[in-house]
mmCIF file of C-alpha atoms and ligand atoms in Angstrom:
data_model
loop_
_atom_site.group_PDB
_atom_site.id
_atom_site.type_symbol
_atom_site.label_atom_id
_atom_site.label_comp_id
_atom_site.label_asym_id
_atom_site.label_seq_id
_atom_site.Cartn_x
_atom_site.Cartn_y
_atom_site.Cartn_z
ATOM 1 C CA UNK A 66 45.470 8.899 -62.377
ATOM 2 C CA UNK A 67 48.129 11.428 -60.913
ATOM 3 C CA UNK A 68 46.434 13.993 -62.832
ATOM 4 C CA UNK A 69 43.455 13.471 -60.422
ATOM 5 C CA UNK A 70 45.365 14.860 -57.984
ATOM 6 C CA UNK A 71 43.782 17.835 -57.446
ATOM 7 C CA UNK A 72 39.944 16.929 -57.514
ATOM 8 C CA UNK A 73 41.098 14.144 -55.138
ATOM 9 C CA UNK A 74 42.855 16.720 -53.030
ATOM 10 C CA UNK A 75 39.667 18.782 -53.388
ATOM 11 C CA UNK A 76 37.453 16.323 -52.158
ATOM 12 C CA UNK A 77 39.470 15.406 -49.230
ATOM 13 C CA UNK A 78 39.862 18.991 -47.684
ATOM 14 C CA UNK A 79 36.070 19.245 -48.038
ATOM 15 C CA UNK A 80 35.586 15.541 -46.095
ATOM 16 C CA UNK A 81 38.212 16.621 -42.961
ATOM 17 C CA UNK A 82 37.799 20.208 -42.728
ATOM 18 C CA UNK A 83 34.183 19.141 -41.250
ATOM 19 C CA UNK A 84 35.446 16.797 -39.070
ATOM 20 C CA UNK A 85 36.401 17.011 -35.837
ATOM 21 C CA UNK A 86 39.281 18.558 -35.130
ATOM 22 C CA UNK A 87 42.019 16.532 -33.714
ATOM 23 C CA UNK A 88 45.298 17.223 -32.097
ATOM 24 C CA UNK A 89 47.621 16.560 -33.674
ATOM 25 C CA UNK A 90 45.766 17.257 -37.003
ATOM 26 C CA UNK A 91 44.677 14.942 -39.034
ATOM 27 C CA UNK A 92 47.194 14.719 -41.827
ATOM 28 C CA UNK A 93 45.235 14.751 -44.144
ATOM 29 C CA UNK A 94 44.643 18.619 -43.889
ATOM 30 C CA UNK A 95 48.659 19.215 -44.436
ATOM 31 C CA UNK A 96 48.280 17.076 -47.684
ATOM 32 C CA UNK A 97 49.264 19.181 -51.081
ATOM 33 C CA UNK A 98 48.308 18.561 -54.753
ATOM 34 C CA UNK A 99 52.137 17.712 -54.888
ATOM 35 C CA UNK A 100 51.846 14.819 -52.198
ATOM 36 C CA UNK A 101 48.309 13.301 -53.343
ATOM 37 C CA UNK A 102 50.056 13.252 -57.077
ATOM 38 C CA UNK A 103 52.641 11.238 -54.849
ATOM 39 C CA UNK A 104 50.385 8.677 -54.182
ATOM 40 C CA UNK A 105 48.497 8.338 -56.941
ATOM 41 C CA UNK A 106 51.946 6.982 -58.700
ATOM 42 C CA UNK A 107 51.455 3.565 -59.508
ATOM 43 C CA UNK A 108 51.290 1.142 -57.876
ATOM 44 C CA UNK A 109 49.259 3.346 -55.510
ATOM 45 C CA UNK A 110 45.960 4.472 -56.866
ATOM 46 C CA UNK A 111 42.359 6.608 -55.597
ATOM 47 C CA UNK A 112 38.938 5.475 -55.688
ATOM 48 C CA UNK A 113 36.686 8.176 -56.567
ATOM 49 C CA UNK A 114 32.877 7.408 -55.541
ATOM 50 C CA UNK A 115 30.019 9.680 -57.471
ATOM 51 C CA UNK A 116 26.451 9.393 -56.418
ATOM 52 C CA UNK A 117 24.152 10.946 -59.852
ATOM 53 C CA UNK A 118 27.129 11.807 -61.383
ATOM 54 C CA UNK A 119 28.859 13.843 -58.759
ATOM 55 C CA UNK A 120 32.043 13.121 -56.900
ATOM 56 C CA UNK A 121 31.468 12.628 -53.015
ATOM 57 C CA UNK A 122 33.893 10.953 -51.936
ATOM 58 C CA UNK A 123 37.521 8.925 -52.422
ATOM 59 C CA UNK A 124 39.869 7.329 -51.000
ATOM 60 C CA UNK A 125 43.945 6.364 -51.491
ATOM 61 C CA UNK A 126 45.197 2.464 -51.284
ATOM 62 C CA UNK A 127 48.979 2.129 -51.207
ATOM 63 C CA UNK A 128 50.956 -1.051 -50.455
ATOM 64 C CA UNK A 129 53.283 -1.581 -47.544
ATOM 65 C CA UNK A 130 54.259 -4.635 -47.613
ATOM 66 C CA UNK A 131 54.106 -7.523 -50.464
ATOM 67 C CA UNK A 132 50.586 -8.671 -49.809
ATOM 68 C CA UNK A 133 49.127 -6.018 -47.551
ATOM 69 C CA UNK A 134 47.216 -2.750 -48.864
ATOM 70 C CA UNK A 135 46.220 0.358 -46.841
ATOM 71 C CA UNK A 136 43.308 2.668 -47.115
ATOM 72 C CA UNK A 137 44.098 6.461 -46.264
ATOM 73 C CA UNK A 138 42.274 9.723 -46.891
ATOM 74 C CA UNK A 139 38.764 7.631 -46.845
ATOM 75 C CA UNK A 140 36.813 11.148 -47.285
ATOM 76 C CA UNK A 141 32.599 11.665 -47.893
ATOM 77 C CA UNK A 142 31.268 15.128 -48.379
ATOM 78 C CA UNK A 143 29.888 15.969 -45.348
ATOM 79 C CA UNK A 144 26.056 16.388 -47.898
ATOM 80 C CA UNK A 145 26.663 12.582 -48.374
ATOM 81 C CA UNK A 146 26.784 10.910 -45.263
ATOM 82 C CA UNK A 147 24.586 8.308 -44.574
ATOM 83 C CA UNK A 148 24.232 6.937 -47.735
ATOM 84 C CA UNK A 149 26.409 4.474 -47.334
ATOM 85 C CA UNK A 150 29.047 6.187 -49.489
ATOM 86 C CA UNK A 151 31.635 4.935 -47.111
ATOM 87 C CA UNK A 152 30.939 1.316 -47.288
ATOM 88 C CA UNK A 153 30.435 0.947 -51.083
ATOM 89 C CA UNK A 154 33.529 2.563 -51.413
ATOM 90 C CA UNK A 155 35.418 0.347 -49.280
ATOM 91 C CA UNK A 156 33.641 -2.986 -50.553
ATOM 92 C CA UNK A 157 34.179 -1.984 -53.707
ATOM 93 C CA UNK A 158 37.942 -1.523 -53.213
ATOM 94 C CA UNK A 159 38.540 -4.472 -50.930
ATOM 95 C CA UNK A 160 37.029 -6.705 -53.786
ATOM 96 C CA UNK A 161 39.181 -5.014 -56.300
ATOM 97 C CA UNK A 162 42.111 -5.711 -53.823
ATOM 98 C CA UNK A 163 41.514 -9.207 -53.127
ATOM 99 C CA UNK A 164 40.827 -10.080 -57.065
ATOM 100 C CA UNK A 165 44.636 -8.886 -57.261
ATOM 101 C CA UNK A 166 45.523 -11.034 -54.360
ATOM 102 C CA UNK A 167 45.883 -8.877 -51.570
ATOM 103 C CA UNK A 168 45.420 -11.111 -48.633
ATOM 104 C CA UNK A 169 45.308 -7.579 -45.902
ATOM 105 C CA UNK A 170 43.975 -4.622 -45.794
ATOM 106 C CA UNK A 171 44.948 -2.020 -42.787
ATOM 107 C CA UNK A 172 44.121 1.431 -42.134
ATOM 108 C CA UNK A 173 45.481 3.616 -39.447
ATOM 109 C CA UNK A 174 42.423 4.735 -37.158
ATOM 110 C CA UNK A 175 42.991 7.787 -34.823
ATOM 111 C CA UNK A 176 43.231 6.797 -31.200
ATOM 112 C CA UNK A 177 41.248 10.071 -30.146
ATOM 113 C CA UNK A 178 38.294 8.881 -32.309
ATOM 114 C CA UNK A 179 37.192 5.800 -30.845
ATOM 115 C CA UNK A 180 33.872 5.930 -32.387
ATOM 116 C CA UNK A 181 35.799 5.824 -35.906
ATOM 117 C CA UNK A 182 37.441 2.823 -34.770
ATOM 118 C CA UNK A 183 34.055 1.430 -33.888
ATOM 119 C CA UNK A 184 32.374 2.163 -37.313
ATOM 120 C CA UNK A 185 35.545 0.110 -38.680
ATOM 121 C CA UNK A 186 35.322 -2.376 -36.352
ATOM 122 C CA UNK A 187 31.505 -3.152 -37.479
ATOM 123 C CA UNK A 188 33.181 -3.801 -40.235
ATOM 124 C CA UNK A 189 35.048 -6.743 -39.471
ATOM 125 C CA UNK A 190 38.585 -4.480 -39.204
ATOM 126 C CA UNK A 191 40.212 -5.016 -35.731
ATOM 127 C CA UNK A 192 43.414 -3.612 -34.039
ATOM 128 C CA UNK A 193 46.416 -5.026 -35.359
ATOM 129 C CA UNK A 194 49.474 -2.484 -34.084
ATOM 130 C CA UNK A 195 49.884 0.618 -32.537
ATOM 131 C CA UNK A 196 50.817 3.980 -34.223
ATOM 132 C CA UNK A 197 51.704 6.900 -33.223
ATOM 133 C CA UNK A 198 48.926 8.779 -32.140
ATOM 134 C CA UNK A 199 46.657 5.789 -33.182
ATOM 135 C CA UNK A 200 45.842 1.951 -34.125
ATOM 136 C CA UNK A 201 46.383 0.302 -37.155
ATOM 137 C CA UNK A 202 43.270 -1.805 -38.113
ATOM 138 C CA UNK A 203 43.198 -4.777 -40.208
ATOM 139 C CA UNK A 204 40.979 -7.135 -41.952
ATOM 140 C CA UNK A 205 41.574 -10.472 -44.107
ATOM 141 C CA UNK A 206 40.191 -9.996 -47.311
ATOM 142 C CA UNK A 207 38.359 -12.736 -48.938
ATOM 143 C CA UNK A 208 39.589 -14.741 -51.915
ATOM 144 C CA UNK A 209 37.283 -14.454 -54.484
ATOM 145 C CA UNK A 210 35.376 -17.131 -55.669
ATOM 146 C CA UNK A 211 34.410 -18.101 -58.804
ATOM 147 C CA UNK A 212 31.085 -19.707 -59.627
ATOM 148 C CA UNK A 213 30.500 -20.128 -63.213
ATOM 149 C CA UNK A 214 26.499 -21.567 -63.353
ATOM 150 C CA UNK A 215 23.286 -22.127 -60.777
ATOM 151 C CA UNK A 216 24.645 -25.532 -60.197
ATOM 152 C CA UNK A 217 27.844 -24.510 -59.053
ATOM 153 C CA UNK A 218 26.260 -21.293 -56.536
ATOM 154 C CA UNK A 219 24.081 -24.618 -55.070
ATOM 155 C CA UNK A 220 26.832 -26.600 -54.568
ATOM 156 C CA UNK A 221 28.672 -23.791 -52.874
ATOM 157 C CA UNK A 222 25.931 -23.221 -50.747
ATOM 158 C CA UNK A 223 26.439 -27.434 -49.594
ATOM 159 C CA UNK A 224 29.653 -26.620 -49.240
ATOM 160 C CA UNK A 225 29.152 -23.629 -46.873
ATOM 161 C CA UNK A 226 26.784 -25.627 -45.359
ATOM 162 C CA UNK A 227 29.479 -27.710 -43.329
ATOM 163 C CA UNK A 228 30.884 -24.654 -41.899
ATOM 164 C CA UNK A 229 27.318 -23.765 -40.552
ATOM 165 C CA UNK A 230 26.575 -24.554 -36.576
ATOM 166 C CA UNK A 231 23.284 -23.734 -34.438
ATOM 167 C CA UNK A 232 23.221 -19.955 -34.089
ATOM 168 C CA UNK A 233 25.015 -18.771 -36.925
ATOM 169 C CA UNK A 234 23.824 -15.564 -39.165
ATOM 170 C CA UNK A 235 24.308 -15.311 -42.768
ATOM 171 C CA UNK A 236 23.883 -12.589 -44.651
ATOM 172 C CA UNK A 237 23.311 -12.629 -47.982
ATOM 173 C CA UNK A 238 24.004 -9.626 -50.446
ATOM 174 C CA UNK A 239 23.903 -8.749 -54.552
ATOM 175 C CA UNK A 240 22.150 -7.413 -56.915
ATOM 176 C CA UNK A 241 18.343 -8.807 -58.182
ATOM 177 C CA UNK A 242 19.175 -12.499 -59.261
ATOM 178 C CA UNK A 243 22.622 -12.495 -58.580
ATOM 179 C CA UNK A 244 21.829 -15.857 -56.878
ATOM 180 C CA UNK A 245 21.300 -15.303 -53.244
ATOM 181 C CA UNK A 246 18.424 -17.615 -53.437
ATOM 182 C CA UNK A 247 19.877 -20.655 -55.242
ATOM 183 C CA UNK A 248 23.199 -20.172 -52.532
ATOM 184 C CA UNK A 249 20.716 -20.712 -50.029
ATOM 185 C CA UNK A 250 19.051 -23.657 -52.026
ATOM 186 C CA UNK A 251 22.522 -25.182 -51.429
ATOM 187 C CA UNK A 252 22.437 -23.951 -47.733
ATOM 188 C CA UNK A 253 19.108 -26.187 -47.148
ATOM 189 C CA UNK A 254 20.671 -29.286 -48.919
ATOM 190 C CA UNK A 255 23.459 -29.403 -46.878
ATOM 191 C CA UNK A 256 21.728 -28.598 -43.375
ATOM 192 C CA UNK A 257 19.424 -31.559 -45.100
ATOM 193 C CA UNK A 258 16.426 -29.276 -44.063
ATOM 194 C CA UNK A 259 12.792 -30.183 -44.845
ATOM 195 C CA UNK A 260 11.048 -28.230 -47.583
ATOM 196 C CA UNK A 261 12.230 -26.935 -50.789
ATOM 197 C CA UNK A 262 13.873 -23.060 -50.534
ATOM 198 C CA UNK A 263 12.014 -20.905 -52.605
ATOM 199 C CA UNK A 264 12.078 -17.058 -53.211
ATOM 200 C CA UNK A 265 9.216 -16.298 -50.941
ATOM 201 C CA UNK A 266 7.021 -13.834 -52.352
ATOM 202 C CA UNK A 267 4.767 -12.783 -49.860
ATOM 203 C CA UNK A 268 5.736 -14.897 -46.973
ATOM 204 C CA UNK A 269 9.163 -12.878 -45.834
ATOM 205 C CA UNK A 270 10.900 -15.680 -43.457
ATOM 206 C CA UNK A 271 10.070 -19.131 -43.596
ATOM 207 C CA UNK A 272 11.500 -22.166 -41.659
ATOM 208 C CA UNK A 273 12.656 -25.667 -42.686
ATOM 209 C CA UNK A 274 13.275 -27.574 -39.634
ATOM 210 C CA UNK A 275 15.885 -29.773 -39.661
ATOM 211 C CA UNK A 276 16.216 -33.374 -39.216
ATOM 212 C CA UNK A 277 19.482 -34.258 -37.094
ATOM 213 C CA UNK A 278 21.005 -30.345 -37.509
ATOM 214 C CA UNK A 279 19.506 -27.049 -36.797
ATOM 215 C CA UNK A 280 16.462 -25.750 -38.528
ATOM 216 C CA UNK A 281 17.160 -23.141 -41.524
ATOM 217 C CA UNK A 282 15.333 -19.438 -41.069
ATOM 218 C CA UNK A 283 14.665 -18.280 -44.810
ATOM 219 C CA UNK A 284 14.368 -14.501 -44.734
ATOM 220 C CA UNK A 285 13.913 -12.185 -47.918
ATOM 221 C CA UNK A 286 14.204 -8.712 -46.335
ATOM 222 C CA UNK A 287 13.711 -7.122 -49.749
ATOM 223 C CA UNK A 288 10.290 -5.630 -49.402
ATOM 224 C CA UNK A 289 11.255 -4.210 -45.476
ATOM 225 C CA UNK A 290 11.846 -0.650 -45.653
ATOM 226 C CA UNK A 291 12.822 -0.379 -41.776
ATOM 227 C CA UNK A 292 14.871 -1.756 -38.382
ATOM 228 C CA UNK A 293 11.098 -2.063 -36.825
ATOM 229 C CA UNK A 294 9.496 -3.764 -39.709
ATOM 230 C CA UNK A 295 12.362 -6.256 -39.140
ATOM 231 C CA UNK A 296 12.289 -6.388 -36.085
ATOM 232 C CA UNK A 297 8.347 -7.768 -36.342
ATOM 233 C CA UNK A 298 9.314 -10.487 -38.100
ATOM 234 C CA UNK A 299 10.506 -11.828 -34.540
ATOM 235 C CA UNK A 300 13.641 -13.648 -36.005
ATOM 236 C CA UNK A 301 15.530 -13.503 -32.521
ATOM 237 C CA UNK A 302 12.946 -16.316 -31.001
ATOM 238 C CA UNK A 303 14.560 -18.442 -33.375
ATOM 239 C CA UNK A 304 18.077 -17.049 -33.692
ATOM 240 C CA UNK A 305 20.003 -18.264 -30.672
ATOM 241 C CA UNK A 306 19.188 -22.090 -32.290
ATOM 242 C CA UNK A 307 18.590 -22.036 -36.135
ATOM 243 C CA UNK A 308 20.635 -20.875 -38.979
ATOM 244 C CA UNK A 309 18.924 -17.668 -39.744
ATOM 245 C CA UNK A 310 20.191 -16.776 -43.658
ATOM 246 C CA UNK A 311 18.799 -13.226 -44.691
ATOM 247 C CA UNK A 312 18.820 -12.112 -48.342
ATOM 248 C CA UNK A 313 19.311 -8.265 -48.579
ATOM 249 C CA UNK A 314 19.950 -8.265 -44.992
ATOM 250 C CA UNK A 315 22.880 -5.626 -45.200
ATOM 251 C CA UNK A 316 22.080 -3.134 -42.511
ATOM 252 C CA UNK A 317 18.732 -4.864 -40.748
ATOM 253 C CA UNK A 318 20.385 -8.135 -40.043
ATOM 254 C CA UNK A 319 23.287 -7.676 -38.124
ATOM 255 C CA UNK A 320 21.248 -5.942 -34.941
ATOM 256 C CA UNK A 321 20.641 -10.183 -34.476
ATOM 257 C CA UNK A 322 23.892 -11.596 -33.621
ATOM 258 C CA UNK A 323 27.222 -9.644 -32.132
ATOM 259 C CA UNK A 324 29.066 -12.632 -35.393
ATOM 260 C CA UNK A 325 27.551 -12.986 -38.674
ATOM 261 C CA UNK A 326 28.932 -14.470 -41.780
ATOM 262 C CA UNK A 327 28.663 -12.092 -45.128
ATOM 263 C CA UNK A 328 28.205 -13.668 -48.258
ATOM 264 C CA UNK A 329 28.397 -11.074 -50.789
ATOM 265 C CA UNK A 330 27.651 -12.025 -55.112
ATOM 266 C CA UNK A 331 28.838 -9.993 -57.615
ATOM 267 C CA UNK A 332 27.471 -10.525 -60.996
ATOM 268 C CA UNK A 333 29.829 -9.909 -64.226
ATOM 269 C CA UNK A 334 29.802 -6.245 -66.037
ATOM 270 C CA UNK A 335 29.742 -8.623 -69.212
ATOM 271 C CA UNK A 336 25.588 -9.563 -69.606
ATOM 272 C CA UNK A 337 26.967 -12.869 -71.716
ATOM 273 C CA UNK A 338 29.072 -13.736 -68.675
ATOM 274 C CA UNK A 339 26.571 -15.687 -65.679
ATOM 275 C CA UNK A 340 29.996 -16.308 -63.804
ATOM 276 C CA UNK A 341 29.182 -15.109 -60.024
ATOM 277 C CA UNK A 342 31.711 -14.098 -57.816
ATOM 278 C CA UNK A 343 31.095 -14.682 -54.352
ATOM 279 C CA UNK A 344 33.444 -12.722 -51.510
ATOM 280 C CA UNK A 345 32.508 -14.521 -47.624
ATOM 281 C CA UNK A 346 33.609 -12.318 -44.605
ATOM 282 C CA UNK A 347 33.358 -13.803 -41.097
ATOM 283 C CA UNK A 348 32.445 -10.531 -38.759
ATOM 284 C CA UNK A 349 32.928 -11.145 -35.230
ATOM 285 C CA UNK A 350 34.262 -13.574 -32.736
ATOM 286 C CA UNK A 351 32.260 -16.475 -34.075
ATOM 287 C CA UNK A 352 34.512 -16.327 -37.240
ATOM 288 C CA UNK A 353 37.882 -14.349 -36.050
ATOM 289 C CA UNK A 354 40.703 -16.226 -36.515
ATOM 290 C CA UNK A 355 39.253 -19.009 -38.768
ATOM 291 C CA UNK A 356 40.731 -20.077 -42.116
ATOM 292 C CA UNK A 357 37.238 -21.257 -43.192
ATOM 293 C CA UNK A 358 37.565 -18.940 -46.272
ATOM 294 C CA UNK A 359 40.843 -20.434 -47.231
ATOM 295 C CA UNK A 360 40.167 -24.123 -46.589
ATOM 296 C CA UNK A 361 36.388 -23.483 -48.814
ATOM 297 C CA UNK A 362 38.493 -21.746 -51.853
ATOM 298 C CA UNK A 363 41.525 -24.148 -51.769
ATOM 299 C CA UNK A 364 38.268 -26.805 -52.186
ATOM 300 C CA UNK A 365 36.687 -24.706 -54.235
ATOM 301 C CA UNK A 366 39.453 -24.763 -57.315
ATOM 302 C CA UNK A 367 39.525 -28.481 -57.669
ATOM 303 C CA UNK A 368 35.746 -28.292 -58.967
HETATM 304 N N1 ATP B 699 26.598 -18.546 -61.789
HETATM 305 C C1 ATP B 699 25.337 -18.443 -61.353
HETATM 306 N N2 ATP B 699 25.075 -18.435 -60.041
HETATM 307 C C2 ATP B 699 23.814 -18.295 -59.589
HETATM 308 N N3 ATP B 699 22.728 -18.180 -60.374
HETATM 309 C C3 ATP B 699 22.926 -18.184 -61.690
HETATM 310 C C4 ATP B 699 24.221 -18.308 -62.234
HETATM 311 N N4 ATP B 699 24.123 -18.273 -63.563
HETATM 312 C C5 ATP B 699 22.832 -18.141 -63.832
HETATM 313 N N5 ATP B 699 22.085 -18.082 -62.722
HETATM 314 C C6 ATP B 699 20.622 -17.871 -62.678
HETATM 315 O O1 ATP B 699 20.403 -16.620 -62.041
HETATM 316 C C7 ATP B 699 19.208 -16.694 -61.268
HETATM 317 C C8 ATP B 699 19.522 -16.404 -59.817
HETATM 318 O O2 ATP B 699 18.312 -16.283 -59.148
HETATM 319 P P1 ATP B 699 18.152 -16.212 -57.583
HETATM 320 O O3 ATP B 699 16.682 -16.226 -57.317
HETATM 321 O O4 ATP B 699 18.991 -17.234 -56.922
HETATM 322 O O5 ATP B 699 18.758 -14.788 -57.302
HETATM 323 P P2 ATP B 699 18.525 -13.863 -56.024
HETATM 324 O O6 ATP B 699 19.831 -13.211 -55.779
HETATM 325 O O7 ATP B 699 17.909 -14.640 -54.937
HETATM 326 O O8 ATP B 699 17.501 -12.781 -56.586
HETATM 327 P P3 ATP B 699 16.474 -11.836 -55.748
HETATM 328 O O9 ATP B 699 17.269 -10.592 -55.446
HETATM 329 O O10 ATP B 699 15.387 -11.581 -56.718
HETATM 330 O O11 ATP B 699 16.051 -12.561 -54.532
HETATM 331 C C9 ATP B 699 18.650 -18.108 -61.433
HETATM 332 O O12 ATP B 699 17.702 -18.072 -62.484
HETATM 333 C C10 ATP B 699 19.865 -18.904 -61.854
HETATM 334 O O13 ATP B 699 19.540 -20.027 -62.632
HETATM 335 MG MG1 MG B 700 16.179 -14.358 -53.824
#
């Protein structure tokens, strides 16, 4: 990995020469193939992200402190913005931090870029600490948890259930069967909703009214291609008093609550393997400060 140095260096000169310029400079643009080979010694490391095959972005991840990791040089092409570069990139790595057992990840954001520290805070990051010259930012990453058949992803779903109140968002991402729809089979047994949850096919949200708890909203944003196409299907009437759970809801969803709970399912590299692993993040003040995820997992491993 040191010997990446220099595309990595490459790649981040590109990424903050077109920013902004900042006083004083971001120090990113004093860094040298010497210094990035500096932190690409273990146990630091880079994340390179390629979209067809070529490199547009990367970041660095050191550790300073047992239990903490930090994100610097997070760097897109300025040709590959928008593409959500940014975010796959830092998923991807947060996932691959908390399967390690990270509990925190921090970044320092510039204090002269408050928009920056805006796009992190959609994230779920919030201030933490002051720096010179900026704010550290910090988010709990989730532990991962392991859900080795159907069965198990539906009883997860009862579990998460319990957690649920009138008003909450969930949104639900992964990959085509990854098992957003049998989570929320779970979801409806444990709200004790009427009507079976199905994969709707043409119908995009449905609604299972509840009996002594809130109603479930069943949305399968799949097929929308845009905000306004979501926006027709008039989920806020219901919002404010249902559960509202929206599969592939990343980026349409959120615009309906200022909390929302992410339920992300990774699927297994290994086609023999149908373990899941499922990552929750509470974004917002409906889930800040909430051990939710660490009361569910404790749970969780005497299944
Ligand atoms: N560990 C597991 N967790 C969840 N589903 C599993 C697991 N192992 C196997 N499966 C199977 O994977 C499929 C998941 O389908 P499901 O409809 O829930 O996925 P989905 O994420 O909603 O897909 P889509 O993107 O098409 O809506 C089901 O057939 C289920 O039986
Ligand atoms: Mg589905």
């Amino acid at each position: 990995m040191p010997d990446d140095a220099e595309m990595l260096l490459d790649l981040i000169q590109q990424a903050f020469y077109a920013r902004m310029p900042i006083d004083p400079p971001a120090e990113a643009l004093s860094d040298t193939e010497v210094l990035i080979r500096a932190r690409l010694e273990p146990p630091g490391f880079g994340v390179v992200a390629s979209v067809n095959g070529d490199d547009v972005g990367c970041l660095l991840v050191s550790y300073p402190e047992p239990g903490t990791a930090m994100l610097h040089r997070v760097s897109v092409l300025p040709g590959a913005r928008r593409l959500g570069v940014a975010t796959a990139m830092i998923r991807d790595t947060a996932y691959l931090l908390a399967d390690q057992g990270i509990r925190k990840l921090q970044l320092l954001a510039r204090s002269e870029l408050p928009l920056v520290q805006r796009w992190w805070e959609s994230y779920g990051f919030t201030p933490y600490d002051t720096a010179p010259h900026g704010v550290i930012m910090r988010i709990d990453l989730p532990h991962p948890i392991h859900v080795p058949t159907a069965k198990a992803m539906e009883l997860l779903g009862v579990r998460l259930a319990r957690l649920l109140r009138p008003g909450d968002l969930v949104v639900l991402s992964g990959q085509l069967g990854a098992g957003k729809t049998t989570l929320t089979q779970g979801l409806g047994l444990g709200l004790g909703v009427q009507g079976q949850v199905i994969s709707p096919t043409f119908v995009l949200s449905r609604i299972h009214p509840g009996q002594d708890g809130p109603d479930l909203v069943h949305v399968d944003a799949y097929r929308i291609a845009s905000p306004t196409e979501f926006d027709d299907l008039d989920l806020e009437a219901t919002a404010a008093t249902a559960v509202t759970v929206v599969e592939w809801g990343a980026g349409l969803a959120e615009q309906l609550s200022d909390s929302r709970l992410e339920v992300d399912i990774l699927m297994s590299s290994d086609p023999d393997d149908q373990t899941r692993t499922v990552y929750l993040n509470g974004v917002g003040e409906r889930w800040q400060g909430s051990d939710f995820g660490e009361a569910l997992f404790q749970e969780w491993g005497n299944v």
